[in-house]
Amino acid sequence: MHVVVVGKLVPDLVEDLEVDASGRGLDRQFLKLVLNEFDEHALEEAVLLKEAHGARVTVLAPEAEGVDDALYTALAKGADRAMKLVGLGEAPSSRQIAAALASALPSLGFDLVLTGVQAADDLDGQVGMLLAGYLGLPHVGVVTGVELDPDGSRARVRKEYPGGWLAELEVQLPAVLGIQAAKQPPRYVPVSRVRQAMKEHTLEELSAEPVPVPRLSVRRLSKPEAAGRAEFLDGSPQEVAAQLVSILVERGLVR
Amino acid sequence: MAAQEVEVAVSGDVLVVAERFGGEWTEVTFELLAAGREVAQGLGGTLSVAALGRGTTDQVKALGAADVVLYADAPELEAFVPEVHLRVLEAVVRSRQPRAVLVANTSTGMDLAAPLAARLGVPCVAYCRRVWVEDGTVVAHSQVYGGKLVAEVALEGPGVLALVAGSYPAEAGRGTGSPAVERIPLPALEGLHSRFLRLIEPEAADVDITREEILVAVGRGIGDRENLGLAEELAEALGGAVCASRPLVDNGWLPKNRQVGKSGLTVKPKLYLAAGISGAPEHLEGMRSAELIVAINTDPKAPIFDVAHYGVVGDVLEILPALTEEVRRRKGEG
Ligand SMILES: Cc1cc2nc3c(=O)[nH]c(=O)nc-3n(C[C@H](O)[C@H](O)[C@H](O)COP(=O)(O)OP(=O)(O)OC[C@H]3O[C@@H](n4cnc5c(N)ncnc54)[C@H](O)[C@@H]3O)c2cc1C
Ligand SMILES: Nc1ncnc2c1ncn2[C@@H]1O[C@H](COP(=O)(O)O)[C@@H](O)[C@H]1O
């Protein structure tokens, strides 16, 4: 059983995001990149499958500032192999990544591809689902748990439907799954383990053939024009609380 | 398999993909029809709706806002199985060649939009909040980076657009016209690689957050599990309940039935106090129509402030206890 986790680094949403001079892209100069949070869940699910079934886990991510750290961390968490997808340039679109993977992955051989359900920069769709579309493989997105058949031919997955409902589906492998949440929160590894992984492993490179893909023309990237914006209350916590509670009293919400 | 390119679409037709759950068309279906009508008008084409499911035959009338209802009614389509729905939808799109396909960006629709676009070799725009036509070009606003930025993208040719629920008024899509109704042939459904096993109901809740008038909602900004007590105390003082954003539920800090948003519940309380919640589109989907929204966040640029009526830039760990104390004092309890 070979599980490939496809991840990507995205801007940390806790930081300020600025638009560049062209008005169409992100200002990448001071951007802090982190592994997409749902990819962390995909990795966790893969490591859980390894622990339960002895699967081999390969982690793959397009090259980006900080990708080495992310890959070594994945190795420290239990991945067996880590690879950088090189040759796609800076900030490739989901479509470019998916198309490149569709041509590169078959040579690697895999039974299951896990990706995060989506990433913050998936303007043109989610990598995993696009990849499944290219490869003609079955896929299920918004997955919150994967169980493998003992013989490794099928997976039983839990998919979220709206309103808190779940569906259980059976999928023949190979397949692509978009992981929303792993069966348990992503594990934490101490830095010392990451350092150890750096000594024990080397990162491999998978070169991507740039494939022509449909491109979206982004005319403008901007802050949302808010229909209404909050009226801000200032002051110390006590002052703010007094103002806010007065508003609630006025509206009959505190009596 | 190399994806076959769709031939240049000459039509200005729009195809909406209806969404179904529990034997009914979901609200977002009508929102899609409302959006689809605007786009079809702009392109000078017709508006069709692909209505896949079981028991649809008697429910096509509800889709009267479209000019054409293309429906399939089959037991295989009763539950949503991405591979099956995708196969049927791909056949419909290939035969009709619409200029724009509108899909809901929901936990089921998400499984259709991108793979369909990949298979057809056309672009996909996810997370659309608005779609319109300018000089024959379809233009969309897509929310990216957790709603922190908006990308305006133009589609010169055919494409698939996934629309965020709650972006268009459903009423505008609840037409009672007399559309042409066509039953579509099911493509061969053999050789499938996936099947539906069962549906799992949400756990029963001790508190039904959809019925509470006052909700104190906590997000990742609360930091630690121990701090949840601060929200509980405020909720108690206000006579409301605590609910949460997804990450807290995924962490196991609160049960799923306290989750607000796309894959949780939709709430419409008199007061929604969002504490340490950034306001990602998936969260906003579940609470944007609350009567009064108050947000507390250390980041003045957090998207939650765009939907909040009142905002406090500050630390929840300081503001929540101050609020609790003040509420108690006003109520003459403290
Ligand atoms: C298919 C799908 C479905 C989803 N469904 C849902 C859903 O139903 N509900 C949902 O909520 N999410 C859902 N999500 C997840 C969503 O994308 C976001 O990840 C999530 O809403 C973020 O939760 P948050 O705001 O609590 O955390 P974050 O985005 O991490 O925000 C935390 C906020 O707290 C602030 N903060 C930090 N410290 C403090 C402090 N001391 N005081 C005050 N503020 C502080 C930060 O500035 C930040 O704005 C879904 C995602 C997907 C892909
Ligand atoms: N469920 C599956 N199991 C194994 N291989 C598959 C499966 N689905 C698709 N494939 C492979 O994906 C390739 C492309 O499939 P298609 O797009 O259907 O032509 C084929 O060469 C198959 O080998």
XYZ file of C-alpha atoms and ligand atoms in Angstrom:
665
model
C 0.000 0.000 0.000
C 1.542 3.254 -1.136
C -0.111 6.458 0.040
C 0.975 9.716 -1.573
C 0.170 12.919 0.268
C 0.123 15.978 -1.938
C 0.498 19.222 -0.080
C 1.288 22.820 -0.814
C 2.536 25.826 1.017
C 0.172 28.745 1.244
C 0.365 32.186 2.822
C -0.191 32.122 6.562
C -3.586 33.761 6.913
C -2.714 35.117 10.316
C -0.347 37.556 8.584
C -1.283 40.616 6.572
C -1.692 39.923 2.894
C -0.804 42.732 0.501
C -1.497 43.007 -3.192
C 1.529 43.663 -5.413
C 2.091 46.627 -7.728
C 0.428 44.888 -10.689
C -2.781 44.707 -8.636
C -3.260 41.124 -9.759
C -1.056 39.081 -7.484
C 0.104 38.806 -3.920
C 3.067 40.774 -2.745
C 5.323 37.820 -1.980
C 8.242 39.740 -0.564
C 7.524 39.279 3.131
C 5.052 36.476 2.801
C 5.231 33.732 5.388
C 4.305 30.384 3.884
C 2.969 27.427 5.844
C 1.685 24.002 4.869
C -2.025 24.334 4.052
C -3.948 23.356 7.176
C -6.036 20.654 5.478
C -2.838 19.112 4.049
C -1.742 18.687 7.665
C -4.877 16.622 8.132
C -4.171 14.621 4.957
C -0.698 13.846 6.275
C -2.089 12.844 9.661
C -4.585 10.492 8.043
C -1.801 8.953 5.940
C 0.363 8.372 9.004
C -2.612 6.809 10.788
C -3.054 4.471 7.815
C 0.611 3.609 7.990
C 0.281 2.795 11.679
C -2.812 0.685 11.112
C -1.870 -1.073 7.873
C 1.827 -0.599 7.349
C 1.319 1.656 4.344
C 4.276 3.484 2.853
C 3.789 7.222 2.886
C 5.333 9.628 0.394
C 4.827 13.356 0.817
C 5.065 15.638 -2.129
C 4.845 19.415 -2.368
C 5.751 21.987 -5.016
C 8.921 23.850 -4.212
C 8.421 27.087 -2.305
C 10.113 29.067 0.429
C 9.895 26.896 3.517
C 9.031 23.662 1.735
C 12.119 21.895 3.094
C 11.010 22.525 6.669
C 7.508 21.336 5.890
C 8.816 18.152 4.260
C 11.271 17.359 7.057
C 8.467 17.890 9.548
C 6.345 15.435 7.581
C 9.192 12.917 7.717
C 9.489 13.457 11.463
C 5.775 12.761 11.776
C 6.165 9.419 10.062
C 6.294 9.881 6.285
C 8.804 7.551 4.591
C 9.773 9.686 1.637
C 9.526 13.360 0.860
C 9.718 14.928 -2.558
C 9.741 18.422 -3.973
C 7.922 19.003 -7.193
C 10.318 21.231 -9.133
C 10.065 23.136 -12.387
C 6.731 24.867 -11.983
C 8.036 28.284 -10.985
C 6.709 30.496 -8.240
C 3.140 30.047 -7.010
C 1.841 27.638 -9.649
C -1.933 27.463 -9.997
C -3.831 24.416 -8.757
C -4.346 23.446 -12.362
C -0.630 23.569 -13.160
C 0.176 21.460 -10.114
C -2.547 18.940 -10.881
C -1.578 18.606 -14.532
C 2.099 18.170 -13.636
C 1.236 15.545 -11.031
C -1.013 13.721 -13.459
C 1.992 13.123 -15.663
C 4.533 12.530 -12.893
C 2.628 10.424 -10.358
C 1.980 7.274 -12.391
C 5.748 6.619 -12.597
C 5.854 6.699 -8.798
C 3.086 4.132 -8.453
C 0.429 4.669 -5.826
C -2.709 3.183 -4.358
C -4.089 6.253 -2.729
C -3.518 9.982 -3.083
C -4.527 12.155 -0.164
C -4.679 15.921 -0.422
C -6.200 18.575 1.769
C -9.803 19.228 0.819
C -8.800 22.680 -0.378
C -6.193 25.373 0.076
C -6.575 29.077 0.662
C -5.229 29.845 -2.820
C -7.309 27.341 -4.801
C -8.768 29.989 -7.057
C -9.040 27.543 -9.944
C -10.173 24.476 -8.047
C -8.658 21.991 -5.658
C -5.490 20.168 -6.664
C -6.697 16.711 -5.615
C -9.964 16.906 -7.443
C -8.380 18.317 -10.565
C -5.794 15.550 -10.424
C -8.523 12.916 -10.167
C -10.255 14.542 -13.111
C -7.083 14.357 -15.202
C -6.283 10.782 -14.251
C -9.857 9.599 -14.549
C -9.592 8.206 -11.041
C -12.424 8.054 -8.548
C -12.256 10.765 -5.959
C -14.171 11.851 -2.918
C -13.710 15.233 -1.267
C -14.614 16.613 2.159
C -13.517 13.346 3.766
C -13.231 12.970 7.545
C -11.992 9.418 7.902
C -10.489 6.636 5.795
C -10.418 2.909 6.548
C -8.606 0.469 4.284
C -9.686 -3.038 3.406
C -7.236 -5.649 4.688
C -6.288 -6.575 1.116
C -5.735 -2.939 0.200
C -8.078 -2.966 -2.766
C -10.711 -0.656 -1.375
C -11.191 2.202 1.032
C -14.190 3.022 3.125
C -14.489 6.764 3.537
C -16.641 9.168 5.455
C -17.686 12.150 3.459
C -19.436 15.189 4.863
C -22.751 16.279 3.475
C -24.278 19.610 4.440
C -25.918 20.064 7.870
C -23.737 17.688 9.851
C -24.709 14.565 7.883
C -22.077 12.062 6.838
C -22.081 9.504 4.084
C -20.095 6.337 4.097
C -18.797 5.451 0.643
C -16.704 2.594 -0.629
C -14.045 3.452 -3.167
C -11.855 1.109 -5.165
C -8.203 1.983 -5.243
C -6.369 3.732 -6.745
C -8.307 6.791 -5.781
C -7.848 10.412 -4.766
C -9.343 11.695 -1.518
C -9.639 15.280 -0.320
C -9.206 15.242 3.436
C -11.126 17.758 5.483
C -10.226 16.382 8.892
C -8.162 13.412 9.961
C -9.563 10.966 12.505
C -7.531 12.810 15.124
C -6.011 16.303 15.230
C -2.658 16.496 13.417
C 0.122 15.410 15.729
C 2.793 17.692 16.985
C 6.470 16.828 16.700
C 9.202 18.524 18.683
C 11.893 20.392 16.762
C 14.460 17.838 17.915
C 12.649 15.139 15.916
C 12.596 17.385 12.863
C 16.346 17.924 13.221
C 16.836 14.207 13.473
C 14.781 13.709 10.293
C 17.073 16.197 8.562
C 20.041 14.008 9.418
C 18.414 10.749 8.464
C 16.652 11.689 5.254
C 17.349 13.552 2.079
C 14.638 15.287 0.152
C 14.102 14.011 -3.354
C 13.054 15.994 -6.383
C 10.356 15.155 -8.853
C 10.604 17.276 -11.935
C 7.408 18.567 -13.341
C 6.824 18.956 -17.002
C 5.004 22.230 -17.443
C 1.804 21.153 -19.187
C -0.380 23.687 -20.970
C -3.503 24.209 -18.880
C -6.487 26.519 -19.050
C -5.557 29.711 -17.256
C -7.773 32.139 -15.515
C -7.120 35.750 -16.219
C -7.107 37.533 -12.923
C -7.997 41.123 -13.607
C -7.677 42.364 -10.100
C -6.891 41.120 -6.620
C -8.227 43.309 -3.845
C -9.544 43.505 -0.326
C -13.233 42.700 -0.217
C -15.491 45.701 -0.514
C -17.489 45.256 2.620
C -21.191 45.905 2.274
C -21.111 47.170 5.803
C -18.239 47.309 8.147
C -18.292 46.879 11.888
C -18.493 49.959 14.036
C -15.453 49.613 16.252
C -15.618 50.108 20.006
C -12.456 51.414 21.601
C -11.061 51.579 25.078
C -9.956 49.288 27.857
C -11.659 45.891 28.124
C -13.912 47.351 30.841
C -14.794 50.394 28.727
C -15.490 48.247 25.698
C -17.611 45.900 27.785
C -19.626 48.812 29.175
C -20.329 50.173 25.671
C -21.225 46.792 24.288
C -23.509 45.832 27.122
C -25.278 49.193 26.779
C -25.961 48.328 23.145
C -27.308 44.935 24.183
C -29.494 46.499 26.866
C -30.845 48.993 24.329
C -31.812 46.136 22.053
C -33.436 44.208 24.833
C -30.827 41.462 24.687
C -29.749 42.001 28.269
C -32.583 42.489 30.703
C -6.711 9.742 -20.338
C -6.160 13.096 -21.927
C -9.058 15.401 -21.251
C -10.875 16.227 -24.427
C -11.234 19.899 -25.071
C -14.740 21.156 -25.442
C -15.229 22.702 -28.857
C -15.557 26.444 -28.800
C -18.957 27.081 -27.359
C -21.015 29.220 -29.620
C -23.951 29.331 -27.257
C -24.520 31.770 -24.465
C -26.302 29.082 -22.520
C -25.928 28.585 -18.821
C -26.305 25.270 -17.041
C -27.067 25.187 -13.336
C -26.441 21.988 -11.406
C -29.277 21.502 -8.939
C -28.371 20.174 -5.514
C -30.466 17.706 -3.597
C -30.503 16.380 -0.104
C -33.075 14.219 1.641
C -35.279 14.124 -1.453
C -35.539 17.913 -1.787
C -33.821 20.611 -3.774
C -31.621 22.527 -1.381
C -31.792 26.282 -0.884
C -28.582 26.863 -2.815
C -30.204 25.405 -5.933
C -32.493 28.421 -6.096
C -29.612 30.761 -5.415
C -27.793 29.195 -8.369
C -30.875 29.677 -10.534
C -31.003 33.342 -9.520
C -27.342 33.803 -10.455
C -27.726 31.683 -13.591
C -30.580 33.842 -14.830
C -28.460 36.975 -14.614
C -25.603 35.338 -16.495
C -27.884 33.842 -19.161
C -29.466 37.236 -19.681
C -26.068 38.854 -20.021
C -25.008 36.270 -22.582
C -28.309 36.255 -24.408
C -28.671 32.502 -23.911
C -31.019 30.129 -22.203
C -30.883 28.891 -18.632
C -30.947 25.128 -18.139
C -30.814 23.170 -14.942
C -29.427 19.658 -14.572
C -31.562 17.934 -11.961
C -30.165 14.575 -10.959
C -31.619 12.349 -8.306
C -34.327 9.915 -7.441
C -37.932 11.004 -7.333
C -37.121 14.097 -9.345
C -39.891 13.519 -11.902
C -42.487 15.068 -9.640
C -40.225 17.864 -8.523
C -39.219 19.485 -11.782
C -41.877 22.168 -11.405
C -40.036 23.684 -8.481
C -37.213 24.488 -10.915
C -39.466 26.681 -13.032
C -37.071 29.597 -12.938
C -35.073 27.826 -15.648
C -35.991 27.714 -19.330
C -35.104 24.039 -19.600
C -35.080 21.339 -16.937
C -32.847 18.382 -17.835
C -33.700 15.750 -15.306
C -32.641 12.227 -14.496
C -34.639 10.111 -12.092
C -32.894 6.910 -11.108
C -32.188 4.900 -7.972
C -28.453 5.106 -8.716
C -28.681 8.862 -8.249
C -30.455 8.842 -4.903
C -27.383 9.412 -2.780
C -24.614 11.720 -3.852
C -21.659 9.671 -5.044
C -19.150 11.984 -6.739
C -18.091 9.526 -9.445
C -21.678 8.767 -10.479
C -22.933 12.339 -10.510
C -19.806 13.451 -12.311
C -20.300 10.904 -15.053
C -23.882 11.942 -15.693
C -23.062 15.608 -15.529
C -20.119 15.272 -17.884
C -22.384 13.651 -20.462
C -24.919 16.477 -20.116
C -22.288 19.171 -20.501
C -20.657 17.496 -23.484
C -23.944 17.236 -25.293
C -25.274 20.699 -24.440
C -22.037 22.688 -24.551
C -23.093 25.477 -22.222
C -20.957 28.549 -21.947
C -21.041 28.519 -18.154
C -21.771 25.733 -15.691
C -22.793 26.897 -12.225
C -22.284 24.493 -9.336
C -22.766 25.083 -5.604
C -19.522 25.391 -3.680
C -20.921 23.103 -0.982
C -19.484 19.914 0.475
C -21.156 17.993 -2.325
C -20.862 20.520 -5.159
C -17.141 20.940 -4.489
C -16.707 17.335 -5.570
C -18.129 18.127 -8.984
C -16.789 21.494 -10.061
C -13.031 20.940 -10.309
C -13.060 17.373 -11.660
C -15.680 18.314 -14.233
C -13.573 21.253 -15.386
C -10.471 19.058 -15.549
C -12.251 16.417 -17.595
C -13.655 19.001 -19.982
C -10.405 20.913 -20.274
C -12.027 24.200 -19.306
C -11.173 26.615 -16.484
C -12.788 26.448 -13.065
C -13.424 29.318 -10.689
C -14.017 28.260 -7.105
C -15.538 30.231 -4.253
C -17.522 32.680 -6.391
C -19.560 35.294 -4.585
C -20.720 37.121 -7.729
C -20.915 36.240 -11.391
C -21.856 38.613 -14.166
C -21.303 39.352 -17.848
C -19.324 42.230 -19.339
C -19.241 42.575 -23.130
C -19.834 38.886 -23.629
C -17.225 37.845 -21.061
C -18.211 36.022 -17.898
C -16.640 37.722 -14.899
C -16.589 36.416 -11.346
C -15.528 37.500 -7.906
C -13.839 34.658 -6.104
C -13.009 34.710 -2.424
C -9.466 33.613 -1.800
C -7.161 33.403 1.213
C -9.947 32.629 3.638
C -11.958 35.615 2.448
C -9.129 38.068 3.042
C -8.892 38.913 -0.661
C -11.169 38.865 -3.669
C -9.967 37.930 -7.148
C -11.806 39.300 -10.145
C -11.413 36.788 -12.953
C -12.594 36.790 -16.530
C -13.589 33.732 -18.534
C -13.326 34.343 -22.259
C -14.609 30.892 -23.117
C -16.597 28.143 -21.426
C -15.949 27.333 -17.791
C -17.227 25.944 -14.526
C -18.025 28.280 -11.644
C -18.614 27.169 -8.062
C -20.827 29.573 -6.159
C -20.659 30.046 -2.388
C -23.991 29.345 -0.680
C -25.786 32.459 0.476
C -24.438 34.668 -2.306
C -27.702 35.189 -4.214
C -31.296 35.522 -3.017
C -33.034 32.156 -3.258
C -36.423 33.858 -3.738
C -35.258 35.195 -7.089
C -34.646 31.614 -8.224
C -37.981 30.209 -7.108
C -39.790 30.814 -10.367
C -42.987 29.134 -11.422
C -42.559 29.395 -15.155
C -43.294 26.535 -17.486
C -39.883 25.336 -18.585
C -39.289 22.757 -21.262
C -38.749 19.502 -19.417
C -36.502 16.811 -20.843
C -35.555 13.533 -19.306
C -31.890 12.913 -19.959
C -30.628 9.460 -20.778
C -28.320 7.982 -18.150
C -24.892 7.179 -19.518
C -23.623 3.683 -18.849
C -23.080 3.350 -15.124
C -21.104 0.152 -15.181
C -17.477 -0.110 -14.201
C -17.959 2.265 -11.309
C -15.233 2.460 -8.720
C -17.258 3.740 -5.821
C -20.568 3.096 -4.140
C -22.740 4.494 -1.439
C -22.944 2.494 1.771
C -25.014 4.484 4.239
C -25.944 7.843 5.629
C -24.920 8.772 9.161
C -27.239 11.114 11.016
C -25.848 13.961 13.105
C -25.716 13.152 16.820
C -28.605 14.419 18.847
C -27.761 17.627 20.636
C -28.235 18.562 24.270
C -28.594 22.143 23.088
C -30.037 23.022 19.699
C -27.977 26.033 18.667
C -30.324 26.762 15.767
C -33.023 27.650 18.335
C -30.943 29.776 20.669
C -31.467 33.529 20.562
C -28.037 34.323 21.907
C -24.880 32.539 20.810
C -21.348 33.053 22.030
C -19.214 31.574 19.272
C -15.595 30.704 19.888
C -12.811 30.169 17.400
C -9.177 29.253 17.358
C -8.357 32.640 18.891
C -9.472 31.265 22.256
C -6.100 29.489 22.316
C -6.542 26.684 24.806
C -9.296 24.327 25.699
C -9.258 25.594 29.301
C -10.280 29.025 28.073
C -13.621 27.724 26.813
C -14.916 28.348 30.333
C -14.719 32.107 29.622
C -17.195 31.710 26.779
C -19.437 29.438 28.821
C -19.596 31.965 31.622
C -20.560 34.749 29.258
C -23.162 32.563 27.549
C -24.605 31.719 30.919
C -24.729 35.349 31.995
C -26.468 36.271 28.734
C -28.817 33.290 28.835
C -27.454 31.843 25.613
C -25.326 28.938 24.434
C -21.782 28.376 23.217
C -21.064 27.349 19.653
C -17.807 27.180 17.699
C -15.908 27.303 14.449
C -14.764 24.091 12.839
C -11.184 23.749 14.157
C -12.411 23.555 17.764
C -14.817 20.796 16.831
C -12.127 18.951 14.852
C -9.950 19.188 17.968
C -12.687 17.460 19.902
C -13.205 20.431 22.244
C -16.896 20.716 21.406
C -19.344 18.296 19.800
C -20.150 18.555 16.089
C -23.648 19.798 16.843
C -22.134 23.033 18.167
C -20.377 23.791 14.870
C -21.574 26.740 12.844
C -20.890 26.942 9.118
C -20.783 25.169 5.819
C -20.397 21.689 7.251
C -22.106 22.514 10.500
C -25.330 24.299 11.257
C -26.824 27.513 9.985
C -27.927 29.808 12.777
C -29.880 33.039 12.872
C -29.849 34.205 16.478
C -30.693 37.682 17.775
C -27.092 38.015 18.927
C -24.021 36.239 17.572
C -20.879 37.113 19.439
C -17.877 35.806 17.533
C -14.829 35.517 19.764
C -11.493 34.729 18.092
C -13.067 33.720 14.788
C -11.417 34.975 11.590
C -14.566 34.855 9.457
C -13.591 32.332 6.790
C -16.229 32.016 4.037
C -17.219 28.568 5.368
C -17.958 30.023 8.773
C -19.815 33.066 7.436
C -22.101 30.782 5.452
C -23.596 29.585 8.701
C -24.110 32.887 10.553
C -24.091 35.896 8.267
C -27.805 36.463 8.644
C -27.758 36.709 12.429
C -29.626 39.840 13.541
C -26.763 41.365 15.484
C -23.175 40.281 15.029
C -20.439 41.364 17.413
C -16.864 40.293 16.725
C -13.812 40.293 18.971
C -10.516 39.703 17.234
C -6.925 40.860 17.683
C -6.560 41.304 13.906
C -8.299 44.483 12.731
C -8.256 43.083 9.179
C -10.051 39.838 10.038
C -12.881 39.267 7.520
C -15.360 38.729 10.369
C -15.413 42.524 10.793
C -16.921 42.843 7.318
C -20.100 41.116 8.430
C -20.110 42.250 12.067
C -22.197 45.204 13.197
C -19.917 45.965 16.128
C -16.261 45.110 16.404
C -13.719 45.033 19.171
C -10.043 44.790 18.288
C -8.717 43.024 21.327
C -7.861 39.852 23.157
C -10.781 37.520 23.828
C -9.118 36.434 27.035
C -9.533 39.979 28.363
C -12.769 41.003 26.666
C -14.852 37.937 27.480
C -14.412 38.151 31.274
C -14.968 41.927 31.178
C -18.218 41.359 29.290
C -19.381 38.663 31.681
C -18.727 40.926 34.627
C -20.529 43.830 33.013
C -23.549 41.731 32.068
C -23.781 40.377 35.602
C -23.459 43.872 37.034
C -26.257 45.234 34.827
C -28.436 42.359 35.742
C -27.781 43.209 39.361
C -26.151 39.935 40.011
C -22.554 40.942 40.433
C -15.360 22.109 2.989
C -15.076 22.945 4.200
C -16.056 23.100 5.144
C -15.818 23.880 6.265
N -16.814 24.036 7.159
C -16.655 24.881 8.197
C -17.720 25.113 9.114
O -18.808 24.523 9.025
N -17.513 25.990 10.117
C -16.317 26.656 10.289
O -16.204 27.455 11.210
N -15.294 26.417 9.446
C -15.431 25.542 8.417
N -14.366 25.301 7.591
C -13.023 25.805 7.977
C -12.753 27.238 7.588
O -12.157 27.238 6.314
C -11.753 27.873 8.568
O -10.597 27.086 8.617
C -12.301 28.039 9.974
O -13.576 28.643 9.954
C -11.359 28.890 10.791
O -11.784 28.881 12.132
P -11.355 30.072 13.110
O -11.868 31.353 12.609
O -11.760 29.664 14.478
O -9.771 30.002 13.066
P -8.715 30.959 12.377
O -9.040 31.206 10.972
O -7.393 30.421 12.718
O -8.946 32.331 13.132
C -8.602 32.590 14.438
C -8.788 34.089 14.668
O -8.561 34.412 16.016
C -7.860 35.613 16.109
N -7.183 35.593 17.384
C -6.048 34.924 17.747
N -5.780 35.123 19.045
C -6.758 35.930 19.540
C -7.033 36.476 20.817
N -6.264 36.217 21.878
N -8.107 37.273 20.934
C -8.923 37.542 19.875
N -8.700 37.036 18.647
C -7.640 36.231 18.481
C -6.962 35.637 14.911
O -6.648 36.985 14.552
C -7.828 34.947 13.857
O -8.578 35.900 13.120
C -14.567 24.506 6.460
C -13.582 24.338 5.521
C -13.820 23.572 4.401
C -12.746 23.424 3.410
N -10.446 2.711 -10.305
C -9.359 2.582 -11.058
N -8.511 1.635 -10.747
C -7.367 1.532 -11.414
N -6.988 2.321 -12.416
C -7.832 3.239 -12.795
C -9.070 3.425 -12.150
N -9.709 4.437 -12.755
C -8.905 4.862 -13.706
N -7.775 4.159 -13.747
C -6.610 4.396 -14.559
O -6.619 5.738 -14.982
C -6.317 5.804 -16.368
C -7.205 6.840 -17.030
O -8.558 6.429 -16.966
P -9.678 7.131 -17.883
O -9.569 8.568 -17.600
O -10.969 6.565 -17.349
O -9.389 6.742 -19.259
C -6.524 4.416 -16.952
O -5.408 4.089 -17.694
C -6.637 3.512 -15.763
O -5.498 2.693 -15.671
